[in-house]
Coordinates of C-alpha atoms in Angstrom, one line a residue:
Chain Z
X27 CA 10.1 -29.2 -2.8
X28 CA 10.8 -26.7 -5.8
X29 CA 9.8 -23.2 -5.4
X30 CA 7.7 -21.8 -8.2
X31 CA 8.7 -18.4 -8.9
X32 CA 7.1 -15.4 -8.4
X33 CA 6.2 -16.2 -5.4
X34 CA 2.6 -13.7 -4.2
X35 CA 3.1 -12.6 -1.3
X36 CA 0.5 -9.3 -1.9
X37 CA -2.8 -10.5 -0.8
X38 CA -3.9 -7.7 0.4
X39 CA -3.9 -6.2 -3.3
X40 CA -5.7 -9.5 -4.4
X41 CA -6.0 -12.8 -4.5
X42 CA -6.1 -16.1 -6.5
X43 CA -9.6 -17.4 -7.1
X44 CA -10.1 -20.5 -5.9
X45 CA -10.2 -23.2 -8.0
X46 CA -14.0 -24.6 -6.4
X47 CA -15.1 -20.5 -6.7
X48 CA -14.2 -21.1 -10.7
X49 CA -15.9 -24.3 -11.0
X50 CA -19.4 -23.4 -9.2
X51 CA -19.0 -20.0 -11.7
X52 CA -18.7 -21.6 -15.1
X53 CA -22.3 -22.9 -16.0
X54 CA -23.7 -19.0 -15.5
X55 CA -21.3 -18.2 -18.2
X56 CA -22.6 -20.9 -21.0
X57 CA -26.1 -23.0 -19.9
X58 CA -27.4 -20.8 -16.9
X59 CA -26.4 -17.4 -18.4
X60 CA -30.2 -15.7 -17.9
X61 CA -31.0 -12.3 -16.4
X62 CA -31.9 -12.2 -13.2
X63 CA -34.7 -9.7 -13.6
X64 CA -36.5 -11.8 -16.1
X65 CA -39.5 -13.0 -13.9
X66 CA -41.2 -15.0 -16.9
X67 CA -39.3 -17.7 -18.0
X68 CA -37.3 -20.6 -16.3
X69 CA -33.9 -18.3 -17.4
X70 CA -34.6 -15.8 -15.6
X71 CA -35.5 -17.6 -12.6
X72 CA -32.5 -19.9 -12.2
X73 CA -30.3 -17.0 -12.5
X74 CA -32.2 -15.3 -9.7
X75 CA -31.9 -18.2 -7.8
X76 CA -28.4 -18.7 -8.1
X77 CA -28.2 -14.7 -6.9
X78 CA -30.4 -15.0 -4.0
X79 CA -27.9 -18.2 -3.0
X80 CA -25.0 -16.3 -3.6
X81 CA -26.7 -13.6 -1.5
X82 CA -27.5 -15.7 1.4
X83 CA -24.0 -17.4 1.6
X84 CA -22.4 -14.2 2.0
X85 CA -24.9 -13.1 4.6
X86 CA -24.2 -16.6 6.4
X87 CA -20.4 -14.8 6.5
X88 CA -20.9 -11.7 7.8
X89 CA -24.0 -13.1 10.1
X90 CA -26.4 -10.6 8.5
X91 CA -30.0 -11.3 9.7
X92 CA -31.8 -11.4 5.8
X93 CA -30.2 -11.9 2.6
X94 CA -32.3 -9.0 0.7
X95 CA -29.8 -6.8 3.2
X96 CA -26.8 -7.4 0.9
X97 CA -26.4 -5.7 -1.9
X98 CA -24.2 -6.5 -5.3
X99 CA -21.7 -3.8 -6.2
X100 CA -19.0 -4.0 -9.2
X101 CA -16.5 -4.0 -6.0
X102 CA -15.3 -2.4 -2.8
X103 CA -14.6 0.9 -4.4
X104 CA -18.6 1.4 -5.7
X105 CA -19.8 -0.1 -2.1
X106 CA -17.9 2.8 0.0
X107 CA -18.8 5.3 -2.5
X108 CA -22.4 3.8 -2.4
X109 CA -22.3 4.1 1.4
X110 CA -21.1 7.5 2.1
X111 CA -23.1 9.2 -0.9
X112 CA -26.3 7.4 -0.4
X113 CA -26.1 8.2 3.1
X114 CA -25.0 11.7 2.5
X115 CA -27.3 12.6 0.2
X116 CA -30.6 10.6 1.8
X117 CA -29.8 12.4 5.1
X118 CA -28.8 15.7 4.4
X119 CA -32.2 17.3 5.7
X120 CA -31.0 15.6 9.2
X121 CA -27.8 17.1 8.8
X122 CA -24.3 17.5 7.2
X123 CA -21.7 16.1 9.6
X124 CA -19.4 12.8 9.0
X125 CA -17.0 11.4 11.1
X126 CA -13.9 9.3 9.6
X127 CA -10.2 8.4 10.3
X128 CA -7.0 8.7 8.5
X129 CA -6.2 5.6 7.5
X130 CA -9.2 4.6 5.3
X131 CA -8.4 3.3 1.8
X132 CA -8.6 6.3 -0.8
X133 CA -12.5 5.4 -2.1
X134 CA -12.9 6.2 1.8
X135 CA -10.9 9.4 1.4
X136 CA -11.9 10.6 -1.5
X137 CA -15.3 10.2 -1.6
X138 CA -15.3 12.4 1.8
X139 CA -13.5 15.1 0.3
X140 CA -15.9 15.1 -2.3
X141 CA -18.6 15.5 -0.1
X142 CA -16.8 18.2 1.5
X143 CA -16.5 20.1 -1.7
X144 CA -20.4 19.4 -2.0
X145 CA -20.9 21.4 1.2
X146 CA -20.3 18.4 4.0
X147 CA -18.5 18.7 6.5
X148 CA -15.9 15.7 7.5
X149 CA -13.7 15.4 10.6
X150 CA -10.9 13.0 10.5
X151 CA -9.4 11.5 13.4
X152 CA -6.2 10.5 14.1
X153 CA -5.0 7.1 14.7
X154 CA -2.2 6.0 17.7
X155 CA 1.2 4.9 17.1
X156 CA -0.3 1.2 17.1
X157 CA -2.9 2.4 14.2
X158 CA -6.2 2.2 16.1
X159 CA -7.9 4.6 16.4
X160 CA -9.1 6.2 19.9
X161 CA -13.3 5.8 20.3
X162 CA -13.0 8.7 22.6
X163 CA -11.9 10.6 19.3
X164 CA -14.8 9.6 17.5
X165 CA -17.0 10.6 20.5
X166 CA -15.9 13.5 20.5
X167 CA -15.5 14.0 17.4
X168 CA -19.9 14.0 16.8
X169 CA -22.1 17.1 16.9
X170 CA -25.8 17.1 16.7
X171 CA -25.5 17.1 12.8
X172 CA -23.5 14.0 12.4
X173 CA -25.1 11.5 10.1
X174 CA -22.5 8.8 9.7
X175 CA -19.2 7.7 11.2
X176 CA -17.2 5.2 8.5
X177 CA -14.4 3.8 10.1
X178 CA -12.4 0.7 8.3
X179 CA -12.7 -2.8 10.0
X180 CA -8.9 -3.7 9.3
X181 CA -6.6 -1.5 7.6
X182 CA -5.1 -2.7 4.0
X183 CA -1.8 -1.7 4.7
X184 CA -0.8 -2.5 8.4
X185 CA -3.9 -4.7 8.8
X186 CA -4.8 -3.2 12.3
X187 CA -8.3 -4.4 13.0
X188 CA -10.4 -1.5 14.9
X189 CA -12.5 -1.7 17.9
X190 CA -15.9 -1.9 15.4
X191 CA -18.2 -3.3 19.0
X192 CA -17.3 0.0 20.8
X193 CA -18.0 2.2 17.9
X194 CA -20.7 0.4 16.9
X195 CA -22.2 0.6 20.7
X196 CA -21.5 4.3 20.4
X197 CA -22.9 5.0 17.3
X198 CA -26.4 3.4 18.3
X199 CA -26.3 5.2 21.6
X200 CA -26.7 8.4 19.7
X201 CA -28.6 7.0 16.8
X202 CA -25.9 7.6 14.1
X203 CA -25.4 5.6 11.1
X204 CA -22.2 3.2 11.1
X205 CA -20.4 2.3 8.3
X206 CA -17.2 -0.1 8.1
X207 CA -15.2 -0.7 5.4
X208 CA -14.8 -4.5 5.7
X209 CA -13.3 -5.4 2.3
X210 CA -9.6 -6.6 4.0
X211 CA -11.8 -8.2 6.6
X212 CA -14.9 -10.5 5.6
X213 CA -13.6 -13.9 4.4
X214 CA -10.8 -13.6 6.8
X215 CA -12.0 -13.0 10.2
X216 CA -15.3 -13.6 11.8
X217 CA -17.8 -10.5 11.1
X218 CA -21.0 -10.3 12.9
X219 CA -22.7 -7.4 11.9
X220 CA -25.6 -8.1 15.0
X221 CA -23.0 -8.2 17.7
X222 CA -20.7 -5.5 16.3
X223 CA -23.9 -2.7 15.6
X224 CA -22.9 -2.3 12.0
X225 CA -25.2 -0.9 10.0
X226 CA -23.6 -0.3 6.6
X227 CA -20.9 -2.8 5.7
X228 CA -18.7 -2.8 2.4
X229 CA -16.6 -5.7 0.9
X230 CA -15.6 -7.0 -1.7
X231 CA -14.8 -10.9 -3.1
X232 CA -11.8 -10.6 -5.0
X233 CA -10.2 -10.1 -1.6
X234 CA -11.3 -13.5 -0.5
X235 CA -10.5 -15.6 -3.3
X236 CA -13.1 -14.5 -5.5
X237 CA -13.8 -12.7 -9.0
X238 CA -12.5 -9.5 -9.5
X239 CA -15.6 -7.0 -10.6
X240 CA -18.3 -7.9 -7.8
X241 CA -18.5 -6.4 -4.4
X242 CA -21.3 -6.4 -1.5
X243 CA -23.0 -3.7 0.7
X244 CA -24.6 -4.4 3.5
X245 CA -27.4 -2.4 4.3
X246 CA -29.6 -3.2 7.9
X247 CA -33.0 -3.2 7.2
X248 CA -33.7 -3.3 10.8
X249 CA -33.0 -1.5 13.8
X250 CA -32.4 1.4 12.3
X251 CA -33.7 0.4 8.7
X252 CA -30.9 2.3 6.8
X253 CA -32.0 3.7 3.5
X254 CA -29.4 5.3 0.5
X255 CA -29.7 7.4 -2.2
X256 CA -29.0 5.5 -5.2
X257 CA -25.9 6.2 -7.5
X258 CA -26.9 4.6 -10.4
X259 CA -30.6 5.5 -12.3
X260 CA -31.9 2.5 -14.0
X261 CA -34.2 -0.6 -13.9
X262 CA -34.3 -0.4 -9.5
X263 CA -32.3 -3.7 -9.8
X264 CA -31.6 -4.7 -5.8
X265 CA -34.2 -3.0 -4.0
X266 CA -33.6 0.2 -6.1
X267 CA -29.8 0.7 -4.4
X268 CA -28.2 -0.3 -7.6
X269 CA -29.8 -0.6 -10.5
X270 CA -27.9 -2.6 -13.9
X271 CA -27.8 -6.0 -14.8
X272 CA -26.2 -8.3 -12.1
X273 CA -23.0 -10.2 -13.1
X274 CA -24.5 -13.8 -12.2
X275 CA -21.5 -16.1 -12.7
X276 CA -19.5 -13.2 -10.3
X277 CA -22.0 -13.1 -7.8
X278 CA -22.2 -17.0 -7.4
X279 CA -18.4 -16.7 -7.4
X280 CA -18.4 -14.2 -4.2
X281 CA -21.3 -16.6 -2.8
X282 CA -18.5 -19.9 -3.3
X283 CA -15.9 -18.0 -1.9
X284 CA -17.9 -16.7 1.5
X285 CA -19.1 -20.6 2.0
X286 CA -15.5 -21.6 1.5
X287 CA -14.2 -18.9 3.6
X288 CA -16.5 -19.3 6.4
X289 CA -15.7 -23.0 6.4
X290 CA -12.1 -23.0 6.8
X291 CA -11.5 -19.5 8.6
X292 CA -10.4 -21.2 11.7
X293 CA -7.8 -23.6 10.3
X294 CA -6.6 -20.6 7.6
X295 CA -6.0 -17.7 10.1
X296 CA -4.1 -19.8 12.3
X297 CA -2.3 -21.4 9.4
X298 CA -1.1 -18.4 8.0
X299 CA -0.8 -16.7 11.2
X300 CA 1.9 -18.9 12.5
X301 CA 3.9 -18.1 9.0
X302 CA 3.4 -15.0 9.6
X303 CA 4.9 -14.8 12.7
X304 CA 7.6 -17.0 11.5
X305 CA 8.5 -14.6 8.4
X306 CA 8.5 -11.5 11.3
X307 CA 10.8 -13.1 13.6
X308 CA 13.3 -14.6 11.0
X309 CA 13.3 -10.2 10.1
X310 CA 13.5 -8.8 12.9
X311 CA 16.1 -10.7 14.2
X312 CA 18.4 -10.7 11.7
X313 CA 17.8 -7.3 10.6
X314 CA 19.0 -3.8 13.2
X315 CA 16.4 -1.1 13.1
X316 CA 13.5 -2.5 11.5
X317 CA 10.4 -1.9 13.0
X318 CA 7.3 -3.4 13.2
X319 CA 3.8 -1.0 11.6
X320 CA 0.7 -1.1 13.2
X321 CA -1.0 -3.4 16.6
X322 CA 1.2 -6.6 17.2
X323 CA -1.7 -8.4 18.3
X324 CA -5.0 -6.5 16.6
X325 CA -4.0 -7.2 13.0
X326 CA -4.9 -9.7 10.2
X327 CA -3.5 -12.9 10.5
X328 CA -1.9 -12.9 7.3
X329 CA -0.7 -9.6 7.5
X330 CA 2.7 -8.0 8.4
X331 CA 4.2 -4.6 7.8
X332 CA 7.9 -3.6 8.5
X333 CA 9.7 -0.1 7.8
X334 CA 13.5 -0.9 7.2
X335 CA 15.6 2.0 8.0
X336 CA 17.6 3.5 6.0
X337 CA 16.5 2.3 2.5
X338 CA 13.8 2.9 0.9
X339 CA 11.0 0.7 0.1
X340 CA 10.7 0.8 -4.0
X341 CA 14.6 -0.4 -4.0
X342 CA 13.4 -2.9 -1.7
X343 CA 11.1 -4.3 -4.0
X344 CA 13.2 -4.1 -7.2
X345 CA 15.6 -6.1 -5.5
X346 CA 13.2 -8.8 -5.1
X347 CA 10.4 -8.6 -7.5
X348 CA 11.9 -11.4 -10.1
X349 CA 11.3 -13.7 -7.5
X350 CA 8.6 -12.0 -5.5
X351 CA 5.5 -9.9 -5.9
X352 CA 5.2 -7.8 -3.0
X353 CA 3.6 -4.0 -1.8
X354 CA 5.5 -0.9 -0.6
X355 CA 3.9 1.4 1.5
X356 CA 6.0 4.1 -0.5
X357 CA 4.2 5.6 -3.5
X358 CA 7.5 7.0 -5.0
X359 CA 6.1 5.8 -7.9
X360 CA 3.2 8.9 -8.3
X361 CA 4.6 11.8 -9.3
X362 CA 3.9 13.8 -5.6
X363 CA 7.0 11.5 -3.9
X364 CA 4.1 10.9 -0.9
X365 CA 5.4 8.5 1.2
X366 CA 2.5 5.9 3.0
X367 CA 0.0 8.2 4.4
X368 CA -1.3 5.1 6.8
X369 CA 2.6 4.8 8.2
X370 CA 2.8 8.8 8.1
X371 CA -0.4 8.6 10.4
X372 CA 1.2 6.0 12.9
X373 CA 3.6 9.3 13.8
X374 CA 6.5 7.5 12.2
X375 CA 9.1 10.1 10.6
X376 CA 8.5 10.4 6.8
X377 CA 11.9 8.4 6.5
X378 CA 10.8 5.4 7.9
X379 CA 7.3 6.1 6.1
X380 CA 9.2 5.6 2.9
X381 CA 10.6 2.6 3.7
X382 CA 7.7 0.3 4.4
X383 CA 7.3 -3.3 3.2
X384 CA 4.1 -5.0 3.3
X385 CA 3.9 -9.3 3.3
X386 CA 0.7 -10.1 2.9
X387 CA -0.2 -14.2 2.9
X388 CA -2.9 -16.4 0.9
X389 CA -4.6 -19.3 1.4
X390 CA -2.2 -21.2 -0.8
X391 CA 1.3 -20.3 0.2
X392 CA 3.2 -22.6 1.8
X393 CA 6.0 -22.5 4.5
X394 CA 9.1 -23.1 2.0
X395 CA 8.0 -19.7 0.1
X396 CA 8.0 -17.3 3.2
X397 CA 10.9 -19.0 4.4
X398 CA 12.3 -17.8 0.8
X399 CA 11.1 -14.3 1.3
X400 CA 12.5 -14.1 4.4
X401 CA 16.2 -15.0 3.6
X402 CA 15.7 -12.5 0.4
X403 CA 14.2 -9.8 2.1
X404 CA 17.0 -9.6 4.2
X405 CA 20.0 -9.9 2.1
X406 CA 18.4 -7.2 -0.3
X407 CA 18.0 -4.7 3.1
X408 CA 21.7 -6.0 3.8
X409 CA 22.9 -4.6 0.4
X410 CA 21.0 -1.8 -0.1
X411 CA 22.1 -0.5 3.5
X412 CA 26.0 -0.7 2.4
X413 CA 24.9 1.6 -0.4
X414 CA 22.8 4.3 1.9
X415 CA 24.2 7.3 2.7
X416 CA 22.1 7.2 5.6
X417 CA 22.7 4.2 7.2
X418 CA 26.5 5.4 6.8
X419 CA 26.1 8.5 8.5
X420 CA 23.9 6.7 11.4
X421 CA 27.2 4.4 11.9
X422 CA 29.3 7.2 12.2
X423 CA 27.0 8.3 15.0
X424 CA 24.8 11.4 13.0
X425 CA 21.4 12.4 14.2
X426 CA 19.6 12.0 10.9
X427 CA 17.6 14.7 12.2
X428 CA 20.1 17.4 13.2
X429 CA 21.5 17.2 9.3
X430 CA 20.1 20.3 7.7
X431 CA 18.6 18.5 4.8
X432 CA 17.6 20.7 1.2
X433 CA 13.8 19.2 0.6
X434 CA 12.7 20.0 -2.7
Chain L
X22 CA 6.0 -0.3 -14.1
X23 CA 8.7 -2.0 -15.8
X24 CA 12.4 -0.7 -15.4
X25 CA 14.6 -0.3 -18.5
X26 CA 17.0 -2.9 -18.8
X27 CA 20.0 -0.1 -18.2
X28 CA 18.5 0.8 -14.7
X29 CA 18.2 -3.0 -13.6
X30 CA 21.5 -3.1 -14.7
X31 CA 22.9 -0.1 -12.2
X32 CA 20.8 -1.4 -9.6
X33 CA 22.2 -5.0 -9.8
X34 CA 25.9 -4.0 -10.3
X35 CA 25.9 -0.7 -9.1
X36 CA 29.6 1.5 -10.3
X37 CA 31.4 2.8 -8.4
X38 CA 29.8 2.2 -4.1
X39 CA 31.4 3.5 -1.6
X40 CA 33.0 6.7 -0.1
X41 CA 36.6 8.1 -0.2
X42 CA 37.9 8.0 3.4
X43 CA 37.9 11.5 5.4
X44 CA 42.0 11.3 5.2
X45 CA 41.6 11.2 1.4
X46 CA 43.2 14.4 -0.2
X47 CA 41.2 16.6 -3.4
X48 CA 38.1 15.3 -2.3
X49 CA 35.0 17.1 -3.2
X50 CA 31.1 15.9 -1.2
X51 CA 27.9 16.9 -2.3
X52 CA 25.1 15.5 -0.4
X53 CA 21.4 16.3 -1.9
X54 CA 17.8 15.5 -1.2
X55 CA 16.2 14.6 1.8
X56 CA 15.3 11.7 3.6
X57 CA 11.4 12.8 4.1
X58 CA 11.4 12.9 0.2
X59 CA 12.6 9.6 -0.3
X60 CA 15.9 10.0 -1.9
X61 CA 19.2 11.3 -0.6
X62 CA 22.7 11.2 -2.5
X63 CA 25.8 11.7 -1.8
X64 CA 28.4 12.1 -4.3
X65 CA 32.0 12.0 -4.3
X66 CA 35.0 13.5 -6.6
X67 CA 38.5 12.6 -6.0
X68 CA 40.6 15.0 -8.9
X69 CA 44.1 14.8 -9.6
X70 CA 46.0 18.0 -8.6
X71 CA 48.7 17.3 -11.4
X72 CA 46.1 16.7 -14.2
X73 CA 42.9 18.4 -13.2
X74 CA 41.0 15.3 -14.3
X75 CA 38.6 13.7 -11.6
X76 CA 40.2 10.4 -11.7
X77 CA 38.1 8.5 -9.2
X78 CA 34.1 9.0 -8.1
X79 CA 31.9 7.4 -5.7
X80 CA 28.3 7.5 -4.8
X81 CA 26.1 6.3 -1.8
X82 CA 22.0 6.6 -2.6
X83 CA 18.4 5.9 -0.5
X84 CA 16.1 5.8 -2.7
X85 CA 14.7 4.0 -5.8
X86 CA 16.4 1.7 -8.4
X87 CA 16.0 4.5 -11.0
X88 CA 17.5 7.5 -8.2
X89 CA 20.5 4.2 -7.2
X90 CA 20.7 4.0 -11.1
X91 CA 21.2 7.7 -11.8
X92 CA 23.8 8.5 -9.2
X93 CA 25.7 5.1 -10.3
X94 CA 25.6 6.5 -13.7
X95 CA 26.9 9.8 -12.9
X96 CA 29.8 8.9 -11.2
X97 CA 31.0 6.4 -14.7
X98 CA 30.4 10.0 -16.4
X99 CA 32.5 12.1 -14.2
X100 CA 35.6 9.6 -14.1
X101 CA 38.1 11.4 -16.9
X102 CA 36.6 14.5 -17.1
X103 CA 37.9 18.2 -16.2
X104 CA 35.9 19.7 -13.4
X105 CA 34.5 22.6 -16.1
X106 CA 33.3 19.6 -18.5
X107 CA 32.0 17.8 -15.4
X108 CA 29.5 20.7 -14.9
X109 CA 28.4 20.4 -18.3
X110 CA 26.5 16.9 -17.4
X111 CA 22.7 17.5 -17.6
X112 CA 19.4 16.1 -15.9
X113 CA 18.0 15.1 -19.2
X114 CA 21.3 12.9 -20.1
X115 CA 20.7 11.2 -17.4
X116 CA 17.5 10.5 -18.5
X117 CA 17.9 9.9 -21.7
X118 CA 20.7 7.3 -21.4
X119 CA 18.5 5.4 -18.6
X120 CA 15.0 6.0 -20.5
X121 CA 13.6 7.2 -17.0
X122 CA 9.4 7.5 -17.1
X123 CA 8.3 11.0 -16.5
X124 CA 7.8 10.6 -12.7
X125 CA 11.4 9.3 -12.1
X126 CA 12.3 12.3 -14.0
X127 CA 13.3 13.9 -10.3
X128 CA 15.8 11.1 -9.9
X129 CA 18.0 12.8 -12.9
X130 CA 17.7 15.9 -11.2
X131 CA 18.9 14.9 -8.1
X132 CA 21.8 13.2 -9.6
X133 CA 22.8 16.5 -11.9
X134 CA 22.3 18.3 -8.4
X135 CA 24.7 16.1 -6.3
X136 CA 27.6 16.9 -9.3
X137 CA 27.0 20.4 -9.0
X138 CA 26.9 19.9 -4.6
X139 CA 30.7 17.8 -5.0
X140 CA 32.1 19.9 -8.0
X141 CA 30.9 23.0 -5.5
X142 CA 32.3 21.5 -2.8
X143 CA 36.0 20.4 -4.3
X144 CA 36.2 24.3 -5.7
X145 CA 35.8 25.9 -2.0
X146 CA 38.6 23.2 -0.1
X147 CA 40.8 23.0 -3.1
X148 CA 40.1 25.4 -5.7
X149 CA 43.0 28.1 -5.5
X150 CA 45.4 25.5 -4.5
X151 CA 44.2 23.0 -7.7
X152 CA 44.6 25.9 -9.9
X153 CA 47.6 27.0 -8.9
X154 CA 49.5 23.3 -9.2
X155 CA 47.9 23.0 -12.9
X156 CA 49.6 26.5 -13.7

């Protein structure tokens, strides 16, 4: 069949809605466009309703035990941030101490070191070469003052999915608030937040082929019953966590998209997961000295990650962005030249950190487009490895690393 | 970020890939940046001991389509010129001519810094001799 160009392969940036997800939002738009927090007419109630649907489809996903646990955010960003500041600043009098890792996504990150600045203390631990992270770390990692631990479920770039049941166990056993970030996760592999011990859960829908602008946060209510500081003064909208008018066609949208999900998980993982692996071998083997990033086997199944040596991974994707959108590791497009920090944090050298190439599948590619990538992907390393002055010095048999390079 | 249409251009038909061979006489090397940065270049001058003129130039870059683009570009400059009016090319040429955003700005610096590496590099092996067969 005939390709149709750009091909996505950067699902891990965003997806497509789904065309049912569209369908169920339109009426709240026109007909059914009341506020939910109007209790006295028939408005205000059918857009409640439709919330409070929403809300209990995506607890159906993530296997939460009450709806009212799951509160709307504007997205993934506000969730984390609602998370670690709520818990931050509710707890403080208990004590200042947060436990973290490396590789979380920059709302993660940031919002830490902005807690720090605010007289918290953080400690970051280090991941492995595979990207998981050692529970041992975290254990030791806690003092008497730690409130929270917030490690991610499965990493955005390298999709390495973490070992949430043991820090889960751990952080009950000493009666410390957990938080995962979950937004590359819910949607696309099971999440139980009862059998994993998670008490404070983040995600977002428009990573699981929903709107853009809505998010969730899961907060237990019981056993602990986990209470935040709001960020947002207002009208003490969902259960005074976050107050502002909810976004009712987006909500029902994320509420579509985790029925939808949790329906055809099974059939979709393995789906894409077999072109993933497809698209990695058909690499791999035709490509010298490109290596695999993060867990073979602990990872999304729609996610793969692969530093080429050699070149770097912006000329990577100019060589094949009119044809396909994907993601570099590389940020040689900020001013700072920082390479990955996630691949940099595997203990890869900065080189190869520079030259990393996410694919990242969606529920509507099909086998004729990776196959595409593939062949692309490695006729553009091909040609950008005749022009690199590395890869001519590593023929001639240089040590990269004994060259006495001038960093700026 | 969209590329300008010149920098797609160098990237797509880079000028001027490749290296001179190590037997190849009046050669001058310059080989900047670092691979932990994310760009390295080398770049190559082959002058003409009768003229003075670099008569051929040839570049090898990792990196990005606007650092490829930059060290491409030099090395159509350099072809024809003297080795003084060589060392007259600037960054912001380089930038100009390719319309680099500010953050690719480094890209032209690198480039201006791998002329001034090769041009360095031809006057130590064959300065006094190159002088001495254009007197």
């Amino acid at each position: 069949m005939a390709l149709k160009f750009p091909i996505f392969l950067d699902a891990q940036s965003t997806t497509p809605c789904d065309p049912r997800v569209v369908e169920a939002m339109l009426p709240y738009f026109t007909e059914r466009f009341g506020h939910p927090a109007s209790r006295n007419h028939p408005f205000g109630w059918e857009a409640e309703a439709a919330c409070d649907a929403a809300r209990a489809q995506i607890a159906k996903l993530v296997r939460a035990r009450d709806p009212k646990e799951l509160v709307f955010t504007s997205g993934g960003t506000e969730s984390i941030n609602l998370a670690l500041k709520g818990v931050a600043e509710m707890y403080r009098e208990k004590g200042n101490h947060i436990v973290t890792t490396v590789i979380e996504q920059r709302a993660g990150l940031d919002t830490c070191k902005r807690l720090e600045r605010q007289g918290f203390q953080v400690t970051t631990v280090p991941v492995q070469p595979n990207g998981l992270v050692d529970v041992d770390d975290i254990k030791k990692a806690l003092t008497d003052k730690t409130i929270l631990i917030s490690v991610m479920f499965a990493n955005n770039e390298i999709g390495t999915i973490q070992e949430i049941a043991a820090i889960g166990k751990l952080a009950k056993e000493k009666g410390i608030i957990f938080h995962t970030d979950a937004t590359q996760a819910v949607g696309k592999i099971p999440v139980d937040v009862e059998a994993l011990g998670i008490d404070l859960l983040s995600c977002t829908a428009h990573l699981m082929y929903g709107p853009k602008g809505v998010g969730a946060l899961y907060v237990r209510r019981k056993g602990p019953r986990v209470r935040l500081t709001a960020l947002i003064d207002g009208g003490g909208h969902e259960r005074g966590m976050r107050s502002g008018t909810l976004p009712v066609p987006l909500c029902v949208g994320f509420g579509k998209a985790a029925e939808i999900s949790a329906e055809v998980m099974p059939e979709e993982s393995a789906r894409l997961a077999k072109l993933r692996d497809k698209l990695q071998d058909m690499i791999l083997s035709n490509v010298e000295e490109a290596y695999l990033n993060g867990d073979p086997e602990r990872r999304l199944p729609q996610n793969l990650n692969i530093s080429f040596a050699y070149v770097e991974g912006e000329s990577v994707l100019m060589g094949l962005n009119k044809e396909t959108a994907l993601s570099s590791g590389s940020a040689c497009t900020s001013a700072t030249l920082e390479p990955s920090y996630v691949i940099a944090a595997l203990g890869a050298s900065a080189e190869l950190a520079h030259s990393s190439i996410r694919f990242s599948l969606h529920r509507f590619n099909i086998e004729e487009e990776v196959d595409f990538v593939g062949r692309r992907t490695i006729e553009v390393v091909k040609r950008l490895r005749e022009m690199s002055p590395l890869y001519e010095l590593a023929k001639e048999g240089v040590d990269i690393k004994s060259i006495q390079w001038k960093a700026e | 970020m969209a590329y300008s249409e010149k920098v797609v251009d160098h990237y797509n038909n880079p000028r001027n890939v490749g290296s001179f061979s190590k037997e190849t006489a009046h050669v001058g090397t310059g080989l900047v940046g670092a691979p932990e940065c994310g760009d390295v270049m080398k770049l190559q001058i082959k002058v003409n001991p009768g003229t003075g003129l670099i008569e051929d130039a040839k570049f090898k870059t990792f990196g990005c389509g606007s650092a490829i683009a930059s060290s491409s570009l030099a090395t159509e400059w350099l072809k024809g010129k003297t080795i003084e009016d060589a060392a007259k090319i600037k960054n912001t040429d380089i930038v100009n001519e390719l319309k680099l955003p500010p953050v690719k700005i480094h890209c032209s610096v690198l480039a201006e810094d791998a002329i001034k590496a090769a041009l360095a590099d031809y006057r130590t092996k064959h300065g006094a001799r190159a002088e001495a067969a254009v007197k």
